[in-house]
Short mmCIF file of C-alpha atoms in Angstrom, two decimals:
data_model
loop_
_atom_site.label_atom_id
_atom_site.label_comp_id
_atom_site.label_asym_id
_atom_site.label_seq_id
_atom_site.Cartn_x
_atom_site.Cartn_y
_atom_site.Cartn_z
CA MET A 1 0.00 0.00 0.00
CA ASP A 2 1.17 3.50 -0.78
CA LEU A 3 2.60 5.24 2.31
CA GLN A 4 0.67 8.42 1.71
CA LEU A 5 -2.57 6.50 1.26
CA SER A 6 -1.82 4.38 4.30
CA VAL A 7 -1.25 7.41 6.52
CA GLU A 8 -4.35 9.14 5.12
CA LEU A 9 -6.47 6.06 5.80
CA GLY A 10 -5.08 5.71 9.30
CA ARG A 11 -5.65 9.38 10.01
CA GLY A 12 -9.18 9.26 8.64
CA LEU A 13 -10.08 6.29 10.80
CA ALA A 14 -8.53 7.89 13.88
CA PHE A 15 -10.55 11.05 13.23
CA THR A 16 -13.69 8.91 12.86
CA GLY A 17 -13.04 7.34 16.26
CA ALA A 18 -12.53 10.75 17.86
CA ALA A 19 -15.66 12.12 16.19
CA LEU A 20 -17.79 9.17 17.34
CA ALA A 21 -16.54 9.53 20.91
CA PHE A 22 -17.41 13.19 21.34
CA ALA A 23 -20.52 13.11 19.16
CA LEU A 24 -22.17 10.19 20.93
CA GLY A 25 -21.05 11.41 24.36
CA GLY A 26 -22.30 14.93 23.63
CA CYS A 27 -25.62 13.75 22.19
CA GLY A 28 -26.18 11.47 25.18
CA SER A 29 -25.47 14.29 27.61
CA ALA A 30 -27.76 16.67 25.77
CA LYS A 31 -30.56 14.12 25.81
CA GLY A 32 -29.97 13.16 29.46
CA ILE A 33 -29.95 16.77 30.61
CA GLY A 34 -33.08 17.41 28.53
CA ILE A 35 -34.91 14.56 30.25
CA ALA A 36 -33.88 15.67 33.74
CA SER A 37 -34.60 19.34 32.94
CA GLN A 38 -38.21 18.68 31.99
CA GLU A 39 -38.87 16.94 35.28
CA ALA A 40 -36.98 19.64 37.21
CA ALA A 41 -38.89 22.44 35.48
CA GLY A 42 -42.14 20.80 36.56
CA VAL A 43 -40.99 20.57 40.18
CA LEU A 44 -39.69 24.15 40.14
CA SER A 45 -43.01 25.46 38.83
CA GLU A 46 -44.48 24.41 42.18
CA LYS A 47 -41.40 24.77 44.44
CA PRO A 48 -38.95 27.37 43.07
CA GLY A 49 -36.89 27.13 46.27
CA LEU A 50 -35.54 23.73 45.20
CA PHE A 51 -33.49 25.21 42.34
CA GLY A 52 -30.10 24.67 44.01
CA ARG A 53 -30.74 21.01 44.81
CA LEU A 54 -32.20 20.22 41.42
CA LEU A 55 -29.39 21.90 39.47
CA VAL A 56 -26.95 19.20 40.61
CA MET A 57 -29.36 16.47 39.53
CA VAL A 58 -29.89 18.08 36.13
CA ALA A 59 -26.14 18.58 35.57
CA LEU A 60 -25.22 14.95 36.34
CA PRO A 61 -25.76 13.56 32.81
CA GLY A 62 -23.56 16.35 31.43
CA THR A 63 -20.30 14.64 32.37
CA GLN A 64 -20.49 12.10 29.55
CA GLY A 65 -20.09 14.89 27.00
CA PHE A 66 -16.81 15.86 28.66
CA TYR A 67 -15.65 12.23 28.80
CA GLY A 68 -16.30 11.98 25.06
CA PHE A 69 -14.30 15.13 24.51
CA ILE A 70 -11.40 13.81 26.61
CA THR A 71 -11.43 10.54 24.66
CA ALA A 72 -11.40 12.40 21.34
CA PHE A 73 -8.62 14.71 22.53
CA MET A 74 -6.51 11.75 23.69
CA MET A 75 -6.88 10.09 20.31
CA ALA A 76 -5.88 13.26 18.48
CA GLN A 77 -2.92 13.89 20.71
CA GLN A 78 -1.55 10.36 20.79
CA THR A 79 -1.75 9.88 17.05
CA GLY A 80 -0.19 13.21 16.17
CA LEU A 81 -3.39 14.64 14.75
CA ILE A 82 -2.68 17.71 16.90
CA GLY A 83 0.61 19.39 16.22
CA GLY A 84 2.77 16.44 15.30
CA THR A 85 3.62 13.87 12.69
CA VAL A 86 0.73 11.56 11.99
CA ASN A 87 1.86 8.02 12.56
CA VAL A 88 -1.26 5.88 12.35
CA THR A 89 -1.42 2.72 10.34
CA PRO A 90 -4.80 1.69 8.89
CA GLY A 91 -5.04 -1.10 11.45
CA THR A 92 -4.43 1.24 14.38
CA GLY A 93 -6.84 3.74 12.85
CA LEU A 94 -9.55 1.09 12.61
CA ALA A 95 -8.93 0.05 16.21
CA LEU A 96 -9.19 3.69 17.31
CA ALA A 97 -12.44 4.10 15.36
CA LEU A 98 -13.88 1.09 17.17
CA ILE A 99 -12.64 2.40 20.54
CA GLY A 100 -14.28 5.73 19.79
CA PHE A 101 -17.52 4.01 18.82
CA GLY A 102 -17.49 1.70 21.87
CA ALA A 103 -16.70 4.49 24.32
CA GLY A 104 -19.21 6.82 22.63
CA LEU A 105 -21.96 4.22 22.76
CA ALA A 106 -21.34 3.51 26.45
CA LEU A 107 -21.34 7.25 27.17
CA TYR A 108 -24.54 7.80 25.16
CA VAL A 109 -26.48 5.02 26.84
CA SER A 110 -25.24 5.93 30.32
CA ALA A 111 -26.10 9.61 29.82
CA VAL A 112 -29.66 8.87 28.70
CA ASN A 113 -30.19 6.42 31.54
CA GLN A 114 -28.63 8.81 34.00
CA GLY A 115 -31.06 11.45 32.79
CA GLN A 116 -33.94 9.10 33.54
CA ALA A 117 -32.48 8.19 36.94
CA SER A 118 -32.04 11.91 37.67
CA ALA A 119 -35.66 12.52 36.65
CA ALA A 120 -36.76 9.85 39.13
CA GLY A 121 -34.57 11.46 41.81
CA ILE A 122 -36.00 14.88 41.03
CA ALA A 123 -39.52 13.47 41.38
CA LEU A 124 -38.51 12.06 44.77
CA ILE A 125 -37.12 15.45 45.89
CA GLY A 126 -40.32 17.11 44.67
CA ARG A 127 -42.31 14.85 46.91
CA ARG A 128 -39.88 14.67 49.84
CA GLU A 129 -37.32 17.43 50.11
CA ASP A 130 -35.47 15.63 52.90
CA ALA A 131 -34.61 12.81 50.48
CA ALA A 132 -32.30 15.00 48.36
CA GLY A 133 -29.11 13.20 49.50
CA ARG A 134 -30.41 9.73 48.74
CA ALA A 135 -31.95 10.89 45.46
CA LEU A 136 -28.52 11.99 44.26
CA LEU A 137 -26.97 8.60 44.94
CA PHE A 138 -28.84 6.55 42.32
CA PRO A 139 -28.04 8.60 39.23
CA ALA A 140 -24.46 8.90 40.54
CA LEU A 141 -24.19 5.10 40.39
CA VAL A 142 -24.95 5.21 36.66
CA GLU A 143 -21.95 7.53 36.33
CA THR A 144 -19.66 4.63 37.33
CA TYR A 145 -20.03 3.02 33.93
CA ALA A 146 -19.35 6.23 32.06
CA VAL A 147 -16.12 6.56 34.07
CA VAL A 148 -15.25 2.92 33.30
CA ALA A 149 -15.82 3.61 29.57
CA LEU A 150 -13.57 6.68 29.74
CA LEU A 151 -10.79 4.80 31.56
CA ALA A 152 -11.00 1.88 29.15
CA ALA A 153 -10.84 4.24 26.17
CA ILE A 154 -7.81 6.10 27.59
CA LEU A 155 -5.95 2.86 28.35
CA PHE A 156 -6.67 1.36 24.94
CA ILE A 157 -5.59 4.54 23.17
CA LEU A 158 -2.33 4.59 25.15
CA TRP A 159 -1.64 0.89 24.54
CA LEU A 160 -2.35 1.20 20.84
CA THR A 161 -0.43 4.35 20.14
CA ASN A 162 2.55 3.74 22.42
CA SER A 163 3.26 0.28 21.07
CA ALA A 164 6.45 0.06 18.99
CA GLU A 165 4.73 -1.76 16.17
CA THR A 166 2.87 1.28 14.94
CA SER A 167 5.95 3.31 14.21
CA ASN A 168 7.84 0.20 13.05
CA VAL A 169 5.26 -0.53 10.39
CA LEU A 170 5.45 3.00 9.09
CA GLU A 171 9.25 2.85 9.16
CA TYR A 172 9.09 -0.39 7.23
CA ILE A 173 6.78 1.12 4.60
CA ARG A 174 9.02 4.19 4.30
CA ALA A 175 12.08 2.02 3.87
CA ALA A 176 10.36 -0.15 1.33
CA GLN A 177 9.57 2.86 -0.80
CA MET B 1 -50.57 -7.09 35.98
CA ILE B 2 -51.06 -4.20 33.55
CA ALA B 3 -47.79 -2.99 32.02
CA LEU B 4 -46.88 0.69 32.23
CA THR B 5 -45.81 2.63 29.14
CA PRO B 6 -42.02 3.17 28.82
CA PHE B 7 -40.39 6.33 30.19
CA ASN B 8 -41.70 9.20 28.08
CA PRO B 9 -39.80 12.50 28.50
CA ASP B 10 -42.71 14.44 26.96
CA TRP B 11 -44.56 13.89 30.24
CA GLY B 12 -41.54 15.04 32.30
CA PHE B 13 -42.77 18.53 33.12
CA VAL B 14 -46.26 17.57 34.22
CA CYS B 15 -44.94 14.55 36.15
CA GLY B 16 -42.45 16.83 37.93
CA ARG B 17 -45.35 19.06 38.94
CA VAL B 18 -47.37 16.05 40.02
CA SER B 19 -44.47 14.91 42.25
CA THR B 20 -44.68 18.10 44.28
CA LEU B 21 -48.48 18.11 44.27
CA GLU B 22 -48.50 14.52 45.57
CA ALA B 23 -46.72 15.78 48.66
CA ARG B 24 -49.76 17.97 49.36
CA LEU B 25 -52.29 15.14 49.20
CA LEU B 26 -54.14 14.60 52.43
CA THR B 27 -53.51 11.44 54.42
CA PRO B 28 -56.15 8.96 55.63
CA GLU B 29 -55.31 10.11 59.19
CA PHE B 30 -56.20 13.67 58.19
CA PHE B 31 -59.68 12.56 57.10
CA ASN B 32 -60.18 10.43 60.20
CA THR B 33 -59.25 13.36 62.46
CA MET B 34 -61.45 15.74 60.50
CA VAL B 35 -64.49 13.52 60.64
CA SER B 36 -64.06 12.95 64.38
CA HIS B 37 -63.92 16.62 65.47
CA PRO B 38 -66.78 17.32 67.87
CA LYS B 39 -67.21 20.94 66.70
CA LEU B 40 -67.74 22.36 63.22
CA GLU B 41 -65.24 25.15 64.01
CA ASP B 42 -62.50 22.56 64.44
CA VAL B 43 -63.35 21.01 61.06
CA MET B 44 -63.14 24.47 59.51
CA ARG B 45 -59.80 25.15 61.21
CA GLN B 46 -58.43 21.90 59.84
CA LEU B 47 -59.63 22.83 56.34
CA GLN B 48 -57.61 26.04 56.66
CA ASP B 49 -54.47 23.91 57.01
CA THR B 50 -54.94 22.42 53.54
CA PRO B 51 -54.07 23.84 50.08
CA LEU B 52 -57.74 24.84 49.94
CA ARG B 53 -56.98 27.92 52.03
CA ASP B 54 -55.73 29.68 48.88
CA PHE B 55 -59.21 29.33 47.41
CA ALA B 56 -61.15 30.37 50.49
CA VAL B 57 -62.39 33.95 50.44
CA SER B 58 -62.29 35.83 53.72
CA GLY B 59 -65.39 35.27 55.78
CA ALA B 60 -66.22 32.05 53.98
CA ASP B 61 -68.98 30.21 55.76
CA PHE B 62 -69.03 26.47 56.37
CA GLN B 63 -71.68 26.15 53.62
CA ASP B 64 -69.28 27.78 51.15
CA TRP B 65 -66.65 25.08 51.52
CA SER B 66 -68.33 22.60 49.19
CA GLY B 67 -68.07 25.14 46.34
CA ILE B 68 -64.51 26.01 47.35
CA ILE B 69 -63.52 22.33 47.15
CA ASP B 70 -65.12 22.02 43.69
CA GLN B 71 -63.32 25.13 42.47
CA TYR B 72 -59.98 23.95 43.90
CA PHE B 73 -60.30 20.56 42.24
CA HIS B 74 -61.47 21.95 38.91
CA ASP B 75 -58.79 24.67 38.68
CA LEU B 76 -56.02 22.25 39.60
CA VAL B 77 -57.12 19.67 37.03
CA LYS B 78 -57.40 22.36 34.35
CA SER B 79 -53.93 23.70 35.12
CA ILE B 80 -52.52 20.15 34.91
CA ARG B 81 -54.35 19.64 31.61
CA LYS B 82 -52.43 22.59 30.15
CA ASP B 83 -49.16 20.77 30.87
CA CYS B 84 -50.28 17.34 29.65
CA PRO B 85 -49.16 16.16 26.20
CA ASN B 86 -52.52 14.34 26.08
CA PRO B 87 -55.29 16.47 27.64
CA ALA B 88 -57.65 13.48 27.62
CA ILE B 89 -56.17 12.27 30.92
CA ALA B 90 -57.32 15.45 32.69
CA ASN B 91 -60.57 15.62 30.72
CA LEU B 92 -61.59 12.30 32.27
CA PHE B 93 -62.09 14.20 35.52
CA ILE B 94 -63.71 17.46 34.43
CA LEU B 95 -65.83 16.71 31.36
CA ARG B 96 -68.71 15.77 33.61
CA ASP B 97 -69.11 19.44 34.58
CA ASP B 98 -69.68 20.40 30.94
CA TYR B 99 -72.39 17.79 30.62
CA GLN B 100 -73.99 18.95 33.89
CA ASN B 101 -74.10 22.48 32.49
CA LEU B 102 -75.55 21.12 29.22
CA LYS B 103 -78.35 19.45 31.20
CA ILE B 104 -79.26 22.88 32.50
CA ALA B 105 -78.81 24.63 29.16
CA VAL B 106 -81.11 22.29 27.18
CA THR B 107 -83.95 23.12 29.55
CA GLY B 108 -83.61 26.77 28.54
CA GLN B 109 -81.93 28.13 31.70
CA ASN B 110 -79.09 30.63 31.49
CA THR B 111 -77.17 30.02 34.72
CA TYR B 112 -74.51 27.33 34.63
CA PRO B 113 -73.30 26.52 38.13
CA PHE B 114 -70.60 24.01 37.22
CA PRO B 115 -67.11 25.22 36.33
CA SER B 116 -66.50 24.95 32.60
CA ALA B 117 -64.01 22.37 31.31
CA THR B 118 -64.27 23.02 27.58
CA LEU B 119 -67.66 24.64 26.99
CA GLU B 120 -67.66 28.35 27.82
CA PRO B 121 -70.89 29.98 29.06
CA GLU B 122 -71.26 31.83 25.72
CA LYS B 123 -71.48 28.53 23.89
CA LEU B 124 -73.93 27.16 26.43
CA ALA B 125 -76.09 30.28 26.01
CA GLY B 126 -76.76 29.24 22.41
CA VAL B 127 -77.97 25.84 23.64
CA SER B 128 -80.27 27.59 26.12
CA GLY B 129 -81.76 29.31 23.09
CA GLY B 130 -82.37 25.94 21.42
CA ASP B 131 -79.41 25.97 19.01
CA ALA B 132 -76.58 23.47 19.43
CA SER B 133 -75.05 23.83 15.97
CA HIS B 134 -72.11 25.98 17.15
CA LEU B 135 -70.90 23.42 19.71
CA PRO B 136 -67.87 21.26 18.96
CA SER B 137 -68.40 17.55 18.35
CA PRO B 138 -69.37 15.38 20.28
CA PHE B 139 -71.15 18.02 22.41
CA ARG B 140 -73.15 19.12 19.39
CA GLU B 141 -74.65 15.67 18.80
CA ALA B 142 -75.31 15.21 22.53
CA ALA B 143 -77.02 18.59 22.90
CA SER B 144 -79.07 18.07 19.72
CA ALA B 145 -80.30 14.69 20.99
CA ALA B 146 -81.10 16.22 24.38
CA LEU B 147 -82.98 19.15 22.81
CA ALA B 148 -84.98 16.68 20.71
CA SER B 149 -85.73 14.68 23.86
CA VAL B 150 -86.97 17.83 25.61
CA GLU B 151 -89.27 18.52 22.66
CA GLU B 152 -90.48 14.94 22.62
CA THR B 153 -90.92 14.03 26.28
CA ARG B 154 -90.66 17.22 28.38
CA ASN B 155 -89.10 14.93 30.95
CA GLN B 156 -85.93 16.00 32.79
CA GLN B 157 -85.13 12.39 33.64
CA MET B 158 -84.89 11.51 29.96
CA VAL B 159 -82.65 14.52 29.35
CA ASP B 160 -80.41 13.18 32.11
CA VAL B 161 -80.38 9.74 30.47
CA VAL B 162 -79.51 11.22 27.06
CA LEU B 163 -76.67 13.38 28.37
CA ASP B 164 -75.33 10.79 30.82
CA ALA B 165 -75.10 8.35 27.90
CA ALA B 166 -73.44 10.99 25.71
CA TYR B 167 -70.97 11.77 28.52
CA LEU B 168 -70.03 8.10 28.92
CA ARG B 169 -69.68 7.71 25.14
CA HIS B 170 -67.42 10.78 25.11
CA ILE B 171 -65.27 9.33 27.92
CA LEU B 172 -65.08 5.97 26.12
CA SER B 173 -63.90 7.74 22.96
CA LEU B 174 -60.94 9.16 24.93
CA ARG B 175 -59.61 5.60 25.18
CA GLU B 176 -58.53 5.87 21.54
CA THR B 177 -56.25 8.83 22.33
CA THR B 178 -53.81 6.75 24.36
CA LYS B 179 -51.80 3.56 23.96
CA SER B 180 -51.41 3.16 27.72
CA GLU B 181 -53.01 -0.14 28.69
CA LEU B 182 -53.58 1.09 32.25
CA VAL B 183 -55.40 4.23 31.10
CA ARG B 184 -57.48 2.22 28.62
CA THR B 185 -58.46 -0.30 31.30
CA TYR B 186 -59.32 2.55 33.66
CA ILE B 187 -61.55 4.22 31.06
CA GLU B 188 -63.35 0.98 30.24
CA ASP B 189 -64.02 0.09 33.89
CA PHE B 190 -65.00 3.70 34.60
CA VAL B 191 -67.57 3.77 31.81
CA LEU B 192 -68.95 0.33 32.63
CA SER B 193 -69.35 1.09 36.35
CA HIS B 194 -70.89 4.52 35.70
CA ALA B 195 -73.25 3.11 33.09
CA LEU B 196 -74.36 0.46 35.59
CA VAL B 197 -74.98 3.11 38.26
CA ALA B 198 -76.93 5.22 35.74
CA ILE B 199 -79.09 2.22 34.78
CA TRP B 200 -79.54 1.32 38.46
CA ARG B 201 -80.66 4.83 39.43
CA ARG B 202 -83.12 5.01 36.53
CA TYR B 203 -84.35 1.52 37.38
CA GLU B 204 -85.06 2.69 40.93
CA THR B 205 -87.04 5.69 39.65
CA GLY B 206 -89.11 3.53 37.30
CA VAL B 207 -87.73 4.57 33.91
CA SER B 208 -88.24 1.68 31.49
CA ALA B 209 -85.27 -0.36 30.31
CA LYS B 210 -86.40 0.24 26.73
CA ALA B 211 -86.17 4.01 27.15
CA ILE B 212 -82.69 3.72 28.68
CA GLN B 213 -81.58 1.32 25.97
CA ARG B 214 -82.63 3.78 23.26
CA TYR B 215 -80.05 6.34 24.42
CA LEU B 216 -77.40 4.28 26.22
CA ILE B 217 -76.80 1.81 23.41
CA PRO B 218 -74.47 1.64 21.50
CA MET B 219 -71.58 2.05 23.94
CA GLY B 220 -68.53 0.78 22.03
CA ASN B 221 -67.27 -2.62 23.10
CA LEU B 222 -69.47 -2.47 26.23
CA THR B 223 -72.66 -2.60 24.15
CA SER B 224 -73.24 -6.35 24.57
CA THR B 225 -72.64 -6.25 28.35
CA LEU B 226 -74.95 -3.27 28.86
CA SER B 227 -77.64 -4.80 26.61
CA ALA B 228 -77.47 -7.98 28.68
CA VAL B 229 -77.83 -5.94 31.89
CA LEU B 230 -80.84 -4.07 30.51
CA ASN B 231 -82.46 -7.38 29.56
CA ALA B 232 -81.61 -9.04 32.89
CA GLY B 233 -84.28 -7.19 34.90
CA GLU B 234 -83.61 -6.94 38.67
CA PRO B 235 -80.13 -5.66 39.70
CA SER B 236 -79.65 -8.90 41.67
CA ASN B 237 -79.37 -10.67 38.29
CA TRP B 238 -76.69 -8.33 36.97
CA PRO B 239 -73.62 -10.00 38.52
CA ASP B 240 -74.40 -13.05 36.37
CA VAL B 241 -74.12 -11.07 33.12
CA VAL B 242 -71.29 -8.66 34.00
CA ARG B 243 -67.96 -10.44 33.93
CA GLY B 244 -64.65 -9.57 35.57
CA SER B 245 -63.92 -7.37 38.54
CA ILE B 246 -66.90 -5.05 37.98
CA GLY B 247 -69.26 -8.03 38.11
CA GLU B 248 -67.62 -9.13 41.35
CA LEU B 249 -68.07 -5.63 42.82
CA LEU B 250 -71.75 -5.73 41.84
CA ARG B 251 -72.13 -8.99 43.73
CA GLN B 252 -70.34 -7.56 46.80
CA ALA B 253 -72.48 -4.39 46.78
CA ILE B 254 -75.74 -6.36 46.61
CA GLU B 255 -74.60 -8.68 49.40
CA GLN B 256 -73.25 -5.90 51.66
CA ASP B 257 -75.93 -3.22 51.42
CA GLU B 258 -79.43 -4.17 50.44
CA SER B 259 -80.89 -0.76 51.34
CA ASP B 260 -78.72 1.29 48.96
CA ALA B 261 -76.68 -1.18 46.96
CA ALA B 262 -76.29 1.27 44.06
CA ARG B 263 -74.44 3.74 46.29
CA ARG B 264 -72.38 0.94 47.78
CA PHE B 265 -71.47 -0.22 44.27
CA GLU B 266 -70.52 3.35 43.34
CA ASP B 267 -68.11 3.52 46.30
CA LEU B 268 -66.68 0.05 45.66
CA SER B 269 -66.15 0.70 41.95
CA THR B 270 -64.47 4.05 42.67
CA ASN B 271 -62.11 2.32 45.09
CA HIS B 272 -61.46 -0.27 42.38
CA LEU B 273 -60.60 2.52 39.93
CA VAL B 274 -58.23 4.06 42.50
CA ALA B 275 -56.59 0.64 42.92
CA ILE B 276 -56.10 0.33 39.13
CA THR B 277 -54.39 3.72 38.94
CA GLN B 278 -52.11 3.23 41.96
CA ARG B 279 -49.63 1.29 39.84
CA GLY B 280 -49.07 4.50 37.90
CA GLN B 281 -47.51 6.10 40.99
CA GLY B 282 -44.40 4.03 40.29
CA GLN B 283 -43.88 5.64 36.92
CA VAL B 284 -41.45 8.55 36.63
CA SER B 285 -42.69 10.13 33.42
CA GLY B 286 -45.82 9.01 31.62
CA PRO B 287 -49.61 9.37 31.50
CA GLU B 288 -50.22 6.75 34.21
CA ARG B 289 -48.49 8.92 36.81
CA VAL B 290 -50.82 11.84 36.07
CA LEU B 291 -53.86 9.58 36.04
CA ALA B 292 -52.91 8.13 39.45
CA TYR B 293 -52.57 11.61 40.95
CA LEU B 294 -55.80 12.95 39.48
CA ARG B 295 -57.75 9.87 40.58
CA THR B 296 -56.47 10.30 44.14
CA LEU B 297 -57.22 14.03 44.01
CA ALA B 298 -60.79 13.30 42.86
CA SER B 299 -61.28 10.88 45.77
CA GLU B 300 -59.79 13.47 48.12
CA ALA B 301 -62.22 16.13 46.89
CA HIS B 302 -65.09 13.67 47.28
CA ASN B 303 -64.07 12.88 50.87
CA LEU B 304 -63.70 16.54 51.81
CA LYS B 305 -67.12 17.38 50.40
CA LEU B 306 -68.62 14.34 52.08
CA ILE B 307 -67.26 15.42 55.46
CA VAL B 308 -68.26 19.07 55.02
CA CYS B 309 -71.79 18.28 53.81
CA GLY B 310 -72.13 15.33 56.19
CA ARG B 311 -71.14 17.37 59.23
CA LEU B 312 -73.54 20.13 58.20
CA SER B 313 -76.32 17.56 57.93
CA ARG B 314 -75.29 16.10 61.33
CA ILE B 315 -74.53 12.66 59.92
CA GLU B 316 -72.78 10.34 62.36
CA PRO B 317 -68.97 10.20 61.94
CA ASP B 318 -69.08 6.40 61.60
CA ASN B 319 -71.49 6.68 58.67
CA LEU B 320 -69.24 9.25 57.02
CA LYS B 321 -66.17 7.06 57.52
CA ARG B 322 -67.96 4.19 55.83
CA ARG B 323 -68.72 6.34 52.81
CA MET B 324 -65.24 7.80 52.45
CA ARG B 325 -63.30 6.64 49.40
CA VAL B 326 -59.77 5.35 49.28
CA ALA B 327 -57.38 8.28 48.78
CA HIS B 328 -53.72 7.33 48.99
CA GLY B 329 -52.15 10.51 50.29
#
């Protein structure tokens, strides 16, 4: 395969992975916050004094969007897409695309479900203000799996991009040409 | 067990509101204390501790409280209806008032004491003048049939039969606006139990089954059951032709209270409807949650009015307690 084409393909796939990670994470967060906001707005229409407590619950599903951004940034940085020489083989690029998709999907699903769990917590606070602490706990548990997805994505990106084979393959192709 | 609809964010706002309003529902202990007060002043004082106080005008007399309770219930249901993606859920609880006003309008009167749900007094004024053409469907058809009945029979009881049947048909048609199995079951049991009470009351006043059948039938998928009831004669035969939980409630009512079994059946069937809707309380965002709240609110309003009117009429607390409906506050 032509070196230029190989690097282009690798870069394109790496970009795809980064795009999937932040797009799915961001969409999930937007949807999750939307779900929780509707419930919170309903509670606030009757009890405006609960704004402070409900804001935390509404903001909870927003973290997945940031995790998606971190994943995308890591991919870009480790593969030289930001300010460096791009050294991604097509195989590594495909792996990064799949990591981006996997992490993005986990972030999307967890954000939407966290939005629903937050909505349930908000409903509980609306009914019993003294339950605010416990109501926060359940949506926070959903966060665990978003954090796991982020950690897994970071580790896989580091393992993939730091391995010697990636640069060796490119060196080999360069030498061959 | 009836399945609830999946989480639906479109209902989020109204369900959030309902969550806070649920916290204001009155507890069974509240009603028990209220009914047991030896003095009317104490009952009134306790009423002042409820959300009703916002509706009470200064100097409100004990007699005024029944109207205040009606207004509170009606205004709250209407404000919830504004937030509902499907207004039919709220309409289940306030459409009756429109039909009550129609009953008055078709007899030519111009004062409509019931709060309006969808029919404004201006529209009802046309009906008072004998013209129902400007009403929206299905009110138009109902009012036209009632006006024709007035012309034909000059009998208020028949007007009541015509409009009660039209009301139940209207409620039954709301079933098609929702996919929620719980709401659909509620509507069907509501219409069947109310139709049975309507037939029972007319039966007691000597209106012929044939006359009732003329206006009550057809009634959607309940037509065959109601036809069988109308052909069964005595109410004691009805449990044999009405299947399911409503038939069982009929049997219980007849066994428990021979003097006023119709009223007993009304109470039992309302408690059954409350029990159906209670499952909706477990839903975070969906129509069942709103239905559960409104059903409890309706029972709460009924209990408050029962206590207020009962205490005014010096009815024994034990009798009032027996007639109170289940309201899960």
